mmCIF file of C-alpha atoms in Angstrom:
data_model
loop_
_atom_site.group_PDB
_atom_site.id
_atom_site.type_symbol
_atom_site.label_atom_id
_atom_site.label_comp_id
_atom_site.label_asym_id
_atom_site.label_seq_id
_atom_site.Cartn_x
_atom_site.Cartn_y
_atom_site.Cartn_z
ATOM 1 C CA MET A 1 3.867 101.052 142.761
ATOM 2 C CA LEU A 2 5.781 98.641 140.507
ATOM 3 C CA VAL A 3 8.948 99.337 142.478
ATOM 4 C CA CYS A 4 7.116 98.387 145.687
ATOM 5 C CA GLY A 5 5.877 95.170 144.073
ATOM 6 C CA ARG A 6 9.374 94.301 142.901
ATOM 7 C CA ARG A 7 10.713 94.789 146.465
ATOM 8 C CA LEU A 8 8.027 92.502 147.888
ATOM 9 C CA LEU A 9 8.766 89.820 145.323
ATOM 10 C CA THR A 10 12.524 90.145 145.888
ATOM 11 C CA ALA A 11 12.015 89.717 149.649
ATOM 12 C CA LEU A 12 9.843 86.697 149.010
ATOM 13 C CA LEU A 13 12.429 85.082 146.741
ATOM 14 C CA GLN A 14 15.235 85.720 149.224
ATOM 15 C CA ALA A 15 13.228 84.343 152.144
ATOM 16 C CA GLN A 16 12.398 80.967 150.622
ATOM 17 C CA ARG A 17 13.858 78.526 148.121
ATOM 18 C CA TRP A 18 11.527 77.659 145.283
ATOM 19 C CA THR A 19 10.448 74.043 144.895
ATOM 20 C CA PHE A 20 10.674 74.402 141.157
ATOM 21 C CA GLN A 21 13.776 75.791 139.485
ATOM 22 C CA PRO A 22 14.457 79.315 140.725
ATOM 23 C CA SER A 23 15.154 82.008 138.214
ATOM 24 C CA ARG A 24 15.796 85.735 138.281
ATOM 25 C CA ASP A 25 12.888 85.970 135.853
ATOM 26 C CA MET A 26 10.248 84.799 138.351
ATOM 27 C CA ARG A 27 7.441 87.228 138.833
ATOM 28 C CA LEU A 28 4.210 87.916 140.604
ATOM 29 C CA VAL A 29 1.397 87.540 138.074
ATOM 30 C CA GLN A 30 -2.324 87.950 137.759
ATOM 31 C CA PHE A 31 -3.769 85.084 135.741
ATOM 32 C CA GLN A 32 -6.876 83.135 134.904
ATOM 33 C CA ALA A 33 -7.442 79.508 133.977
ATOM 34 C CA PRO A 34 -10.490 77.709 132.543
ATOM 35 C CA HIS A 35 -11.091 75.764 135.770
ATOM 36 C CA LEU A 36 -10.852 78.867 138.032
ATOM 37 C CA THR A 37 -13.380 81.658 138.537
ATOM 38 C CA GLY A 38 -12.092 85.183 138.042
ATOM 39 C CA PRO A 39 -8.513 86.407 138.232
ATOM 40 C CA HIS A 40 -5.994 84.866 140.625
ATOM 41 C CA VAL A 41 -2.544 85.839 141.853
ATOM 42 C CA GLY A 42 0.311 83.453 141.319
ATOM 43 C CA LEU A 43 4.054 83.100 141.136
ATOM 44 C CA GLU A 44 5.328 82.421 137.627
ATOM 45 C CA SER A 45 8.522 80.549 136.937
ATOM 46 C CA GLY A 46 10.781 82.389 134.530
ATOM 47 C CA ASN A 47 11.943 79.151 132.941
ATOM 48 C CA GLY A 48 8.523 78.263 131.584
ATOM 49 C CA GLU A 49 7.528 75.628 134.143
ATOM 50 C CA GLY A 50 4.265 77.379 134.936
ATOM 51 C CA VAL A 51 2.380 79.279 137.618
ATOM 52 C CA MET A 52 1.850 78.455 141.292
ATOM 53 C CA ASN A 53 -1.671 79.540 142.342
ATOM 54 C CA LEU A 54 -1.548 81.299 145.729
ATOM 55 C CA SER A 55 -5.273 80.641 146.290
ATOM 56 C CA ALA A 56 -4.511 76.932 146.648
ATOM 57 C CA VAL A 57 -2.926 77.620 150.061
ATOM 58 C CA ASP A 58 -5.384 80.172 151.372
ATOM 59 C CA PRO A 59 -8.785 80.757 149.774
ATOM 60 C CA THR A 60 -8.843 84.339 151.048
ATOM 61 C CA PRO A 61 -5.672 85.809 149.496
ATOM 62 C CA PRO A 62 -5.975 88.796 147.196
ATOM 63 C CA LYS A 63 -7.441 88.034 143.789
ATOM 64 C CA THR A 64 -5.496 90.776 142.006
ATOM 65 C CA VAL A 65 -1.880 91.928 142.012
ATOM 66 C CA LEU A 66 -2.988 95.385 143.142
ATOM 67 C CA GLU A 67 -4.721 93.880 146.220
ATOM 68 C CA PHE A 68 -1.603 91.766 146.866
ATOM 69 C CA LEU A 69 0.619 94.861 146.876
ATOM 70 C CA GLU A 70 -1.807 96.757 149.122
ATOM 71 C CA GLN A 71 -1.819 93.923 151.709
ATOM 72 C CA GLY A 72 1.981 93.939 151.983
ATOM 73 C CA GLU A 73 3.471 91.454 154.452
ATOM 74 C CA ALA A 74 0.167 89.604 154.974
ATOM 75 C CA ALA A 75 0.091 88.677 151.274
ATOM 76 C CA VAL A 76 3.797 87.825 151.250
ATOM 77 C CA SER A 77 3.220 85.391 154.133
ATOM 78 C CA VAL A 78 0.576 83.586 152.029
ATOM 79 C CA ALA A 79 3.095 83.336 149.197
ATOM 80 C CA ARG A 80 5.721 81.943 151.603
ATOM 81 C CA ARG A 81 3.237 79.315 152.809
ATOM 82 C CA ALA A 82 2.521 78.384 149.191
ATOM 83 C CA LEU A 83 6.221 77.805 148.589
ATOM 84 C CA THR A 84 6.566 75.715 151.738
ATOM 85 C CA ALA A 85 3.527 73.626 150.809
ATOM 86 C CA GLN A 86 5.126 72.804 147.439
ATOM 87 C CA LEU A 87 1.933 73.423 145.534
ATOM 88 C CA PRO A 88 1.449 71.950 142.098
ATOM 89 C CA VAL A 89 2.419 74.199 139.239
ATOM 90 C CA LEU A 90 -0.173 75.014 136.586
ATOM 91 C CA PRO A 91 1.425 74.542 133.146
ATOM 92 C CA GLN A 92 1.822 77.655 131.005
ATOM 93 C CA SER A 93 -0.550 76.120 128.459
ATOM 94 C CA GLU A 94 -3.400 76.116 131.028
ATOM 95 C CA VAL A 95 -3.165 79.737 132.165
ATOM 96 C CA THR A 96 -3.684 83.148 130.626
ATOM 97 C CA ILE A 97 -1.429 85.832 132.057
ATOM 98 C CA LEU A 98 -3.414 89.028 132.566
ATOM 99 C CA ALA A 99 -2.158 92.587 132.763
ATOM 100 C CA PRO A 100 -0.564 93.278 136.169
ATOM 101 C CA VAL A 101 -3.183 95.911 136.925
ATOM 102 C CA THR A 102 -6.599 95.692 135.292
ATOM 103 C CA GLN A 103 -9.271 98.401 135.225
ATOM 104 C CA PRO A 104 -7.017 101.353 136.158
ATOM 105 C CA ASP A 105 -8.618 104.781 136.500
ATOM 106 C CA ARG A 106 -6.144 106.361 134.091
ATOM 107 C CA VAL A 107 -3.361 105.274 131.792
ATOM 108 C CA VAL A 108 -0.723 107.927 131.201
ATOM 109 C CA CYS A 109 2.083 106.995 128.807
ATOM 110 C CA VAL A 110 5.489 108.409 127.968
ATOM 111 C CA GLY A 111 6.471 107.854 124.360
ATOM 112 C CA MET A 112 9.790 107.904 122.563
ATOM 113 C CA ASN A 113 11.578 107.828 125.926
ATOM 114 C CA TYR A 114 14.378 105.451 124.887
ATOM 115 C CA MET A 115 17.004 106.443 122.360
ATOM 116 C CA ASP A 116 17.029 102.888 120.967
ATOM 117 C CA HIS A 117 13.268 103.087 120.459
ATOM 118 C CA CYS A 118 13.671 106.281 118.451
ATOM 119 C CA ARG A 119 16.462 104.744 116.368
ATOM 120 C CA GLN A 120 14.349 101.644 115.675
ATOM 121 C CA GLN A 121 11.593 103.858 114.327
ATOM 122 C CA ASN A 122 14.077 106.082 112.501
ATOM 123 C CA VAL A 123 12.820 109.262 114.191
ATOM 124 C CA PRO A 124 14.762 111.989 116.004
ATOM 125 C CA VAL A 125 14.950 111.852 119.793
ATOM 126 C CA PRO A 126 12.467 114.463 121.105
ATOM 127 C CA LYS A 127 13.764 117.328 123.232
ATOM 128 C CA GLU A 128 10.853 116.851 125.669
ATOM 129 C CA PRO A 129 8.966 113.672 126.596
ATOM 130 C CA ILE A 130 5.887 112.828 124.579
ATOM 131 C CA ILE A 131 2.999 112.327 127.003
ATOM 132 C CA PHE A 132 -0.240 110.696 125.902
ATOM 133 C CA SER A 133 -3.067 108.626 127.352
ATOM 134 C CA LYS A 134 -4.776 105.396 126.395
ATOM 135 C CA PHE A 135 -8.100 103.840 127.233
ATOM 136 C CA SER A 136 -7.842 101.186 129.949
ATOM 137 C CA GLY A 137 -9.293 98.647 127.494
ATOM 138 C CA PHE A 138 -5.914 98.631 125.733
ATOM 139 C CA ILE A 139 -4.225 97.011 128.730
ATOM 140 C CA MET A 140 -3.540 93.301 128.259
ATOM 141 C CA GLY A 141 -1.240 90.541 129.420
ATOM 142 C CA ASP A 142 2.146 90.061 127.828
ATOM 143 C CA ARG A 143 1.146 87.041 125.742
ATOM 144 C CA ALA A 144 -2.331 88.244 124.738
ATOM 145 C CA PRO A 145 -3.085 88.212 121.033
ATOM 146 C CA PRO A 146 -2.992 91.648 119.392
#
């Protein structure tokens, strides 16, 4: 699913120039802000300028990244309209980036799957992958406090 999302975002970036400084680090994000109700989907600038709220162009777009990915081209067209409309950018300080997918049914993890990770922890590289699960409550955004 993440590969599909990356392809949609890549197509979006190639189809339209950003009104704020483009960056290879731009990404589709799920976020919340104090003045907004519930989660929203936005486009985050990789250079720290902020997040463009897709709901500002169309009040009916998906409210989660998972819904965005499921809607495919219809959701991408909303994002293109948002770029054309040159929406204001919410500063990073006003938004909380959420996990890309919240409330999943299951979380299956693969541990010790990078040699560098094993070296960092000073443990031998396993012969077989280490598979484990986590509760969905452990999922958080990338800048959430531990």
